[in-house]
C-alpha positions as a Markdown table, in Angstrom:
| # | Residue | x | y | z |
|---|---|---|---|---|
| 1 | Met | -5.0 | -1.1 | -12.3 |
| 2 | Leu | -2.0 | -3.0 | -13.5 |
| 3 | Phe | 1.1 | -1.2 | -15.5 |
| 4 | Ala | 3.4 | -3.4 | -17.1 |
| 5 | Gly | 6.9 | -2.9 | -16.4 |
| 6 | Arg | 9.5 | -2.2 | -18.6 |
| 7 | Asn | 11.4 | -5.4 | -18.0 |
| 8 | Ala | 9.8 | -8.8 | -18.4 |
| 9 | Met | 9.7 | -11.0 | -15.2 |
| 10 | Arg | 12.4 | -13.6 | -14.9 |
| 11 | Arg | 10.0 | -15.8 | -14.1 |
| 12 | Pro | 6.6 | -15.1 | -15.9 |
| 13 | Glu | 4.6 | -18.1 | -14.5 |
| 14 | Arg | 4.6 | -17.0 | -11.5 |
| 15 | Glu | 3.4 | -12.9 | -12.2 |
| 16 | Leu | 0.2 | -12.1 | -10.3 |
| 17 | Lys | -2.3 | -10.7 | -13.0 |
| 18 | Asp | -5.5 | -11.1 | -11.5 |
| 19 | Gln | -6.3 | -7.5 | -10.7 |
| 20 | Glu | -9.1 | -7.8 | -8.1 |
| 21 | Thr | -6.3 | -10.3 | -6.0 |
| 22 | Ile | -4.1 | -7.5 | -6.5 |
| 23 | Ala | -6.4 | -4.9 | -5.4 |
| 24 | Ala | -7.3 | -7.1 | -2.3 |
| 25 | Ile | -3.8 | -7.4 | -1.3 |
| 26 | Leu | -3.2 | -4.1 | -1.4 |
| 27 | Arg | -6.2 | -3.1 | 0.7 |
| 28 | Gln | -5.6 | -5.6 | 3.3 |
| 29 | Ala | -1.9 | -6.0 | 4.1 |
| 30 | Pro | -1.0 | -4.6 | 7.5 |
| 31 | Val | 2.6 | -3.2 | 6.6 |
| 32 | Gly | 4.0 | -1.7 | 3.2 |
| 33 | Arg | 7.8 | -1.2 | 2.5 |
| 34 | Met | 8.5 | 2.5 | 0.7 |
| 35 | Ala | 12.3 | 2.9 | -0.1 |
| 36 | Thr | 13.0 | 6.1 | -1.6 |
| 37 | Val | 16.9 | 7.1 | -2.7 |
| 38 | Asn | 18.4 | 9.9 | -0.3 |
| 39 | Arg | 20.7 | 12.7 | -1.0 |
| 40 | Arg | 24.0 | 10.5 | -0.9 |
| 41 | Gly | 22.5 | 8.0 | -3.7 |
| 42 | Phe | 21.8 | 5.2 | -1.5 |
| 43 | Pro | 18.2 | 3.7 | -1.5 |
| 44 | Val | 16.4 | 3.9 | 2.0 |
| 45 | Ile | 13.1 | 1.2 | 3.0 |
| 46 | Lys | 11.2 | 1.9 | 5.2 |
| 47 | Pro | 8.0 | 0.0 | 7.1 |
| 48 | Val | 5.0 | 2.3 | 7.0 |
| 49 | Thr | 1.2 | 2.1 | 7.5 |
| 50 | Phe | -0.5 | 2.5 | 4.5 |
| 51 | Leu | -4.1 | 3.2 | 2.9 |
| 52 | Tyr | -5.0 | 1.8 | -1.1 |
| 53 | Trp | -7.4 | 3.6 | -2.4 |
| 54 | Asp | -8.7 | 5.3 | -5.3 |
| 55 | Gly | -5.9 | 3.3 | -7.1 |
| 56 | Lys | -3.3 | 4.8 | -5.6 |
| 57 | Ile | -1.2 | 4.2 | -1.8 |
| 58 | Phe | -1.2 | 7.0 | 0.9 |
| 59 | Ile | 1.5 | 6.6 | 3.7 |
| 60 | His | 1.2 | 7.9 | 7.1 |
| 61 | Ser | 4.4 | 9.8 | 8.0 |
| 62 | Ser | 5.3 | 12.4 | 10.6 |
| 63 | Arg | 6.1 | 15.9 | 8.6 |
| 64 | Lys | 10.0 | 15.1 | 9.2 |
| 65 | Gly | 12.6 | 12.7 | 8.7 |
| 66 | Glu | 14.7 | 11.1 | 5.5 |
| 67 | Lys | 11.6 | 9.7 | 3.4 |
| 68 | Ile | 10.0 | 13.3 | 3.4 |
| 69 | Leu | 13.3 | 15.2 | 2.2 |
| 70 | Asp | 13.7 | 12.0 | -0.4 |
| 71 | Ile | 10.3 | 13.1 | -1.6 |
| 72 | Arg | 10.8 | 16.8 | -1.1 |
| 73 | Arg | 13.7 | 16.0 | -3.3 |
| 74 | Gly | 12.1 | 14.3 | -6.1 |
| 75 | Ser | 13.2 | 10.9 | -5.2 |
| 76 | Pro | 11.4 | 8.1 | -7.4 |
| 77 | Val | 9.7 | 5.5 | -5.0 |
| 78 | Cys | 9.5 | 2.1 | -4.5 |
| 79 | Phe | 7.0 | 0.5 | -2.8 |
| 80 | Glu | 6.2 | -3.0 | -1.6 |
| 81 | Val | 3.6 | -5.4 | 0.1 |
| 82 | Asp | 3.6 | -9.5 | 0.6 |
| 83 | Glu | 1.2 | -11.5 | 1.6 |
| 84 | Pro | 3.4 | -14.8 | 3.5 |
| 85 | Val | 1.3 | -17.9 | 2.6 |
| 86 | Ala | 3.6 | -20.9 | 3.5 |
| 87 | Tyr | 7.0 | -22.3 | 4.5 |
| 88 | Val | 7.6 | -25.7 | 3.2 |
| 89 | Ala | 10.6 | -27.5 | 5.1 |
| 90 | Ala | 14.1 | -28.6 | 3.2 |
| 91 | Gly | 14.4 | -32.5 | 2.9 |
| 92 | Glu | 16.8 | -34.2 | 1.0 |
| 93 | Pro | 18.9 | -32.4 | 0.1 |
| 94 | Ala | 19.3 | -29.1 | 1.5 |
| 95 | Cys | 18.1 | -26.1 | 0.6 |
| 96 | Gly | 15.4 | -27.6 | -0.8 |
| 97 | Gly | 12.9 | -25.9 | 1.2 |
| 98 | Asn | 10.4 | -23.4 | -0.2 |
| 99 | Tyr | 8.8 | -20.3 | 0.6 |
| 100 | Tyr | 5.2 | -19.7 | -1.0 |
| 101 | Tyr | 3.9 | -15.8 | -0.9 |
| 102 | Arg | 2.3 | -13.4 | -3.4 |
| 103 | Ser | 3.7 | -9.9 | -3.6 |
| 104 | Ile | 3.0 | -6.7 | -5.3 |
| 105 | Ile | 5.6 | -4.1 | -6.4 |
| 106 | Val | 4.9 | -0.4 | -7.2 |
| 107 | Lys | 6.8 | 1.8 | -8.5 |
| 108 | Gly | 6.0 | 5.6 | -9.1 |
| 109 | Arg | 6.4 | 9.2 | -7.9 |
| 110 | Ala | 5.4 | 10.3 | -4.1 |
| 111 | Ala | 3.8 | 13.8 | -3.4 |
| 112 | Leu | 2.5 | 15.4 | 0.1 |
| 113 | Val | -1.5 | 15.7 | 0.6 |
| 114 | Thr | -1.9 | 19.8 | 1.3 |
| 115 | Ser | -5.5 | 19.3 | 1.0 |
| 116 | His | -6.7 | 19.5 | 4.4 |
| 117 | Asp | -9.8 | 17.8 | 3.7 |
| 118 | Lys | -8.3 | 15.0 | 1.5 |
| 119 | Lys | -5.6 | 14.2 | 4.3 |
| 120 | Leu | -8.5 | 14.2 | 7.0 |
| 121 | Lys | -10.5 | 12.0 | 4.5 |
| 122 | Ile | -7.1 | 9.5 | 4.0 |
| 123 | Leu | -6.6 | 9.4 | 7.8 |
| 124 | Glu | -10.0 | 8.6 | 8.7 |
| 125 | Arg | -10.2 | 5.7 | 6.2 |
| 126 | Met | -7.0 | 4.7 | 7.4 |
| 127 | Met | -8.5 | 4.0 | 11.3 |
| 128 | Lys | -11.1 | 2.4 | 9.4 |
| 129 | Lys | -8.3 | -0.2 | 8.1 |
| 130 | Tyr | -6.1 | -0.5 | 11.1 |
| 131 | Gln | -9.1 | -0.5 | 14.1 |
| 132 | Pro | -11.9 | -1.7 | 11.8 |
| 133 | Glu | -14.1 | -2.3 | 15.0 |
| 134 | Gly | -14.0 | 1.4 | 16.0 |
| 135 | Gly | -13.8 | 3.0 | 19.2 |
| 136 | Tyr | -11.8 | 5.8 | 18.1 |
| 137 | Gly | -12.5 | 9.4 | 18.6 |
| 138 | Gly | -12.1 | 12.1 | 16.4 |
| 139 | Ile | -8.5 | 13.3 | 14.8 |
| 140 | Pro | -7.6 | 16.7 | 16.7 |
| 141 | Glu | -6.2 | 19.7 | 14.2 |
| 142 | Lys | -3.0 | 19.7 | 16.1 |
| 143 | Leu | -2.3 | 16.3 | 15.5 |
| 144 | Leu | -3.2 | 16.4 | 12.2 |
| 145 | Ala | -1.4 | 19.9 | 11.7 |
| 146 | Lys | 1.6 | 17.6 | 12.5 |
| 147 | Thr | 1.1 | 14.7 | 10.4 |
| 148 | Ala | 2.0 | 14.0 | 6.8 |
| 149 | Val | 0.0 | 11.9 | 4.4 |
| 150 | Ile | 2.4 | 10.9 | 1.3 |
| 151 | Glu | 0.3 | 10.2 | -1.9 |
| 152 | Ile | 1.8 | 7.6 | -4.5 |
| 153 | Ser | 0.8 | 8.0 | -7.7 |
| 154 | Ile | 1.6 | 4.3 | -9.8 |
| 155 | Gln | 3.8 | 4.1 | -12.5 |
| 156 | Glu | 4.4 | 0.5 | -12.6 |
| 157 | Met | 2.9 | -2.0 | -10.9 |
| 158 | Thr | 3.6 | -6.1 | -11.0 |
| 159 | Gly | 2.2 | -8.8 | -8.8 |
| 160 | Lys | 4.0 | -11.9 | -8.2 |
| 161 | Glu | 3.2 | -15.2 | -6.7 |
| 162 | Asn | 4.5 | -19.2 | -5.8 |
| 163 | Leu | 1.5 | -21.1 | -4.2 |
| 164 | Gly | 3.1 | -24.3 | -5.0 |
C-alpha cells in the first residue's frame, strides 16, 4: 500500500509506483535503516533486521537502547531500504558517474509489540526470512522475554528508482 507524501518528489520521473515491486523490495531487503529523534532533538539512524508483513514493518531489537527510549517517548520514525543495482563509472568529464538503484522510504509511528503470541509469530517469520533453509530450533521463552519487537505503522511511503 503506497501512501502519497505531502511533498512532491523532486524527480517525479523516478517515482516508483508499482505496489508489487515496492512490496517485493520490502520483503526481500536484508537490512533496513530506522531513524528516530533522540531526546536532544538529533536524528539517529541505525541498521536493523526487519520483516515487512501485513502492511507494517517489524524490527527485531534489544529491549534497551536509544531507539527503544525514543519510541517510548513518542518519536516519529523513518525507515529506509535500498536495492543497489549498478554503478556506472565516470568517463569524460569527471563526476559523470551514476548509481542505479531502487529505494523505499517510510514515515510513521512505532510501538513495541506487547502480545506474546504476536511477538513469537513475528520472530518466527523473521527466522524464515533470514534463514529460509531452516535448521534452527524454537525460540526459547527466556530469549523471547529479553527481545523487543518494534511495529511501525506506515503513515507515508514513497519509492524511488533510477534504472538508467
